[in-house]
PDB file of C-alpha atoms in Angstrom:
ATOM      1  CA  VAL A 190     220.929  41.892 102.927  1.00 62.00           C
ATOM      2  CA  CYS A 191     221.129  45.650 102.444  1.00 64.00           C
ATOM      3  CA  PRO A 192     220.069  48.111 105.115  1.00 62.00           C
ATOM      4  CA  GLU A 193     220.719  51.076 102.805  1.00 63.00           C
ATOM      5  CA  LEU A 194     218.637  49.993  99.813  1.00 66.00           C
ATOM      6  CA  SER A 195     214.952  50.814  99.380  1.00 69.00           C
ATOM      7  CA  LEU A 196     212.537  48.078  98.223  1.00 71.00           C
ATOM      8  CA  ASP A 197     211.739  50.046  95.031  1.00 76.00           C
ATOM      9  CA  VAL A 198     215.413  50.257  94.049  1.00 73.00           C
ATOM     10  CA  ALA A 199     215.927  46.578  94.820  1.00 72.00           C
ATOM     11  CA  ARG A 200     212.958  45.662  92.631  1.00 73.00           C
ATOM     12  CA  ALA A 201     214.357  47.748  89.763  1.00 76.00           C
ATOM     13  CA  ILE A 202     217.750  46.060  90.091  1.00 71.00           C
ATOM     14  CA  ILE A 203     216.159  42.604  90.138  1.00 72.00           C
ATOM     15  CA  ALA A 204     214.007  43.465  87.121  1.00 74.00           C
ATOM     16  CA  SER A 205     217.054  44.669  85.204  1.00 75.00           C
ATOM     17  CA  THR A 206     218.519  41.120  85.296  1.00 70.00           C
ATOM     18  CA  GLY A 207     216.028  40.093  82.629  1.00 67.00           C
ATOM     19  CA  GLY A 208     214.612  37.229  84.597  1.00 62.00           C
ATOM     20  CA  GLN A 209     217.985  35.729  85.505  1.00 66.00           C
ATOM     21  CA  LEU A 210     216.961  35.839  89.159  1.00 65.00           C
ATOM     22  CA  ALA A 211     214.204  33.285  89.601  1.00 63.00           C
ATOM     23  CA  THR A 212     213.528  34.429  93.146  1.00 71.00           C
ATOM     24  CA  ALA A 213     215.093  37.267  95.088  1.00 72.00           C
ATOM     25  CA  TYR A 214     214.580  38.576  98.565  1.00 71.00           C
ATOM     26  CA  LEU A 215     215.625  41.866 100.104  1.00 69.00           C
ATOM     27  CA  LEU A 216     216.350  41.761 103.827  1.00 70.00           C
ATOM     28  CA  GLN A 217     216.901  45.239 105.169  1.00 65.00           C
ATOM     29  CA  GLU A 218     217.506  44.174 108.746  1.00 69.00           C
ATOM     30  CA  ILE A 219     220.919  42.637 109.369  1.00 71.00           C
ATOM     31  CA  ALA A 220     219.725  41.175 112.661  1.00 73.00           C
ATOM     32  CA  GLY A 221     218.236  37.735 112.071  1.00 78.00           C
ATOM     33  CA  TRP A 222     219.404  37.395 108.441  1.00 81.00           C
ATOM     34  CA  GLU A 223     220.920  33.969 109.006  1.00 84.00           C
ATOM     35  CA  GLY A 224     217.741  32.232 110.197  1.00 84.00           C
ATOM     36  CA  GLU A 225     215.679  33.977 107.514  1.00 83.00           C
ATOM     37  CA  ALA A 226     218.119  32.968 104.757  1.00 84.00           C
ATOM     38  CA  GLU A 227     217.971  29.327 105.887  1.00 85.00           C
ATOM     39  CA  ARG A 228     214.133  29.402 106.173  1.00 85.00           C
ATOM     40  CA  LEU A 229     213.881  30.764 102.620  1.00 83.00           C
ATOM     41  CA  GLY A 230     216.439  28.285 101.196  1.00 86.00           C
ATOM     42  CA  VAL A 231     218.758  31.050 100.009  1.00 85.00           C
ATOM     43  CA  ARG A 232     221.635  29.688  97.834  1.00 86.00           C
ATOM     44  CA  SER A 233     223.382  32.965  97.179  1.00 85.00           C
ATOM     45  CA  LEU A 234     223.729  35.987  99.493  1.00 83.00           C
ATOM     46  CA  VAL A 235     224.889  39.520  98.868  1.00 81.00           C
ATOM     47  CA  LEU A 236     225.618  41.567 101.977  1.00 78.00           C
ATOM     48  CA  ASP A 237     225.848  45.251 101.125  1.00 74.00           C
ATOM     49  CA  SER A 238     227.542  46.733 103.032  1.00 71.00           C
ATOM     50  CA  LEU A 239     229.679  45.456 105.879  1.00 76.00           C
ATOM     51  CA  GLY A 240     230.345  49.107 106.759  1.00 71.00           C
ATOM     52  CA  ALA A 241     226.663  49.446 107.768  1.00 71.00           C
ATOM     53  CA  ALA A 242     226.954  46.648 110.327  1.00 74.00           C
ATOM     54  CA  PRO A 243     227.581  47.626 113.947  1.00 74.00           C
ATOM     55  CA  ARG A 244     230.053  44.726 114.342  1.00 78.00           C
ATOM     56  CA  PRO A 245     231.329  43.852 110.819  1.00 79.00           C
ATOM     57  CA  VAL A 246     234.002  41.281 111.669  1.00 81.00           C
ATOM     58  CA  PRO A 247     231.695  38.983 113.664  1.00 83.00           C
ATOM     59  CA  LEU A 248     229.094  39.388 110.919  1.00 83.00           C
ATOM     60  CA  LEU A 249     231.656  38.397 108.271  1.00 84.00           C
ATOM     61  CA  ARG A 250     232.599  35.320 110.291  1.00 86.00           C
ATOM     62  CA  ALA A 251     228.913  34.413 110.591  1.00 87.00           C
ATOM     63  CA  VAL A 252     228.401  34.797 106.824  1.00 87.00           C
ATOM     64  CA  ARG A 253     231.376  32.579 106.055  1.00 87.00           C
ATOM     65  CA  GLY A 254     230.132  29.966 108.513  1.00 90.00           C
ATOM     66  CA  TRP A 255     226.637  30.058 107.031  1.00 90.00           C
ATOM     67  CA  ALA A 256     228.001  29.724 103.460  1.00 90.00           C
ATOM     68  CA  GLN A 257     230.135  26.742 104.409  1.00 91.00           C
ATOM     69  CA  ARG A 258     227.325  25.061 106.373  1.00 91.00           C
ATOM     70  CA  THR A 259     224.730  25.522 103.585  1.00 90.00           C
ATOM     71  CA  SER A 260     227.088  25.170 100.580  1.00 91.00           C
ATOM     72  CA  ALA A 261     225.866  28.626  99.463  1.00 89.00           C
ATOM     73  CA  VAL A 262     227.760  31.478  97.873  1.00 87.00           C
ATOM     74  CA  ALA A 263     228.163  34.737  99.770  1.00 85.00           C
ATOM     75  CA  TYR A 264     229.329  38.105  98.486  1.00 83.00           C
ATOM     76  CA  CYS A 265     230.151  40.663 101.182  1.00 79.00           C
ATOM     77  CA  LEU A 266     230.722  44.205 100.016  1.00 78.00           C
ATOM     78  CA  GLN A 267     232.712  46.884 101.784  1.00 75.00           C
ATOM     79  CA  HIS A 268     232.768  50.315 100.277  1.00 69.00           C
ATOM     80  CA  ALA A 269     235.750  52.641 100.301  1.00 64.00           C
ATOM     81  CA  ASN A 270     236.019  56.415 100.196  1.00 61.00           C
ATOM     82  CA  LYS A 271     237.525  58.427  97.345  1.00 60.00           C
ATOM     83  CA  LYS A 272     241.036  57.993  98.759  1.00 61.00           C
ATOM     84  CA  GLY A 273     240.587  54.209  98.667  1.00 56.00           C
ATOM     85  CA  ASP A 274     240.419  53.875 102.423  1.00 58.00           C
ATOM     86  CA  HIS A 275     237.957  51.367 103.821  1.00 54.00           C
ATOM     87  CA  ARG A 276     234.895  52.917 105.397  1.00 54.00           C
ATOM     88  CA  GLY A 277     234.212  51.733 108.906  1.00 54.00           C
ATOM     89  CA  GLU A 278     236.208  48.766 110.056  1.00 55.00           C
ATOM     90  CA  THR A 279     239.763  48.953 108.595  1.00 59.00           C
ATOM     91  CA  SER A 280     240.594  45.386 109.674  1.00 63.00           C
ATOM     92  CA  LEU A 281     238.275  44.062 106.947  1.00 67.00           C
ATOM     93  CA  GLY A 282     240.896  44.658 104.226  1.00 67.00           C
ATOM     94  CA  HIS A 283     242.802  41.473 104.890  1.00 70.00           C
ATOM     95  CA  TRP A 284     239.581  39.389 104.625  1.00 71.00           C
ATOM     96  CA  ALA A 285     238.978  40.495 101.029  1.00 73.00           C
ATOM     97  CA  ASP A 286     239.308  37.998  98.223  1.00 76.00           C
ATOM     98  CA  TYR A 287     238.988  40.798  95.707  1.00 76.00           C
ATOM     99  CA  GLU A 288     239.484  44.550  95.765  1.00 78.00           C
ATOM    100  CA  LEU A 289     238.016  46.556  92.919  1.00 77.00           C
ATOM    101  CA  ARG A 290     238.173  50.251  92.159  1.00 77.00           C
ATOM    102  CA  ALA A 291     235.722  51.819  89.721  1.00 76.00           C
ATOM    103  CA  ALA A 292     236.423  55.112  88.012  1.00 76.00           C
ATOM    104  CA  LYS A 293     233.466  57.493  88.191  1.00 75.00           C
ATOM    105  CA  PRO A 294     232.202  57.982  84.642  1.00 75.00           C
ATOM    106  CA  THR A 295     231.372  61.401  83.279  1.00 78.00           C
ATOM    107  CA  PRO A 296     227.726  62.074  82.357  1.00 78.00           C
ATOM    108  CA  THR A 297     228.499  61.519  78.643  1.00 81.00           C
ATOM    109  CA  ALA A 298     230.811  58.482  79.079  1.00 78.00           C
ATOM    110  CA  ILE A 299     230.006  55.270  77.245  1.00 81.00           C
ATOM    111  CA  SER A 300     232.457  53.216  79.369  1.00 80.00           C
ATOM    112  CA  THR A 301     234.271  53.240  82.672  1.00 81.00           C
ATOM    113  CA  ARG A 302     237.418  51.621  84.041  1.00 81.00           C
ATOM    114  CA  ILE A 303     237.344  48.873  86.667  1.00 83.00           C
ATOM    115  CA  GLU A 304     240.661  48.096  88.302  1.00 83.00           C
ATOM    116  CA  LEU A 305     241.156  44.774  90.008  1.00 83.00           C
ATOM    117  CA  ARG A 306     243.657  45.795  92.705  1.00 79.00           C
ATOM    118  CA  LYS A 307     243.746  42.555  94.709  1.00 78.00           C
ATOM    119  CA  THR A 308     242.710  38.996  94.025  1.00 81.00           C
ATOM    120  CA  ARG A 309     243.552  35.686  95.669  1.00 78.00           C
ATOM    121  CA  LEU A 310     242.820  33.743  92.464  1.00 79.00           C
ATOM    122  CA  GLY A 311     244.760  35.306  89.620  1.00 81.00           C
ATOM    123  CA  PRO A 312     246.385  38.392  88.139  1.00 84.00           C
ATOM    124  CA  THR A 313     245.309  41.989  88.725  1.00 85.00           C
ATOM    125  CA  GLY A 314     244.630  44.555  86.013  1.00 85.00           C
ATOM    126  CA  THR A 315     242.218  46.995  84.496  1.00 87.00           C
ATOM    127  CA  VAL A 316     239.210  46.463  82.209  1.00 82.00           C
ATOM    128  CA  ALA A 317     236.873  48.867  80.484  1.00 81.00           C
ATOM    129  CA  LEU A 318     233.142  48.274  80.969  1.00 78.00           C
ATOM    130  CA  LYS A 319     230.584  49.561  78.468  1.00 79.00           C
ATOM    131  CA  LEU A 320     227.814  51.523  80.205  1.00 70.00           C
ATOM    132  CA  ILE A 321     224.270  50.747  79.034  1.00 67.00           C
TER     133      ILE A 321
END
């Protein structure tokens, strides 16, 4: 579910997985996502971004309820500005299982840093990712 992503970009992202996604759907309208996801038999959901939702906390509760009811996996993304502040609803910070910060690579960079700032499941730290 991504109201900010064009269908062409979504297709390019899906194609870049090398066939690892057997079937993928892009729902650009947040309204009605739950019924559509159940109708399509969705097993994994990515909601990008909670900041685009008019009421993000109720939406997050609905996503969690849907995931528990259907035994599906849900990833809900909330973007932050350059200062690290949450965009939109600031109360979403305590809901996060993970908080990541990515360093913006330079045009000639071959890697970038990803910092795991918060996790409920293990230690935090920094890793370098190779850019391809």
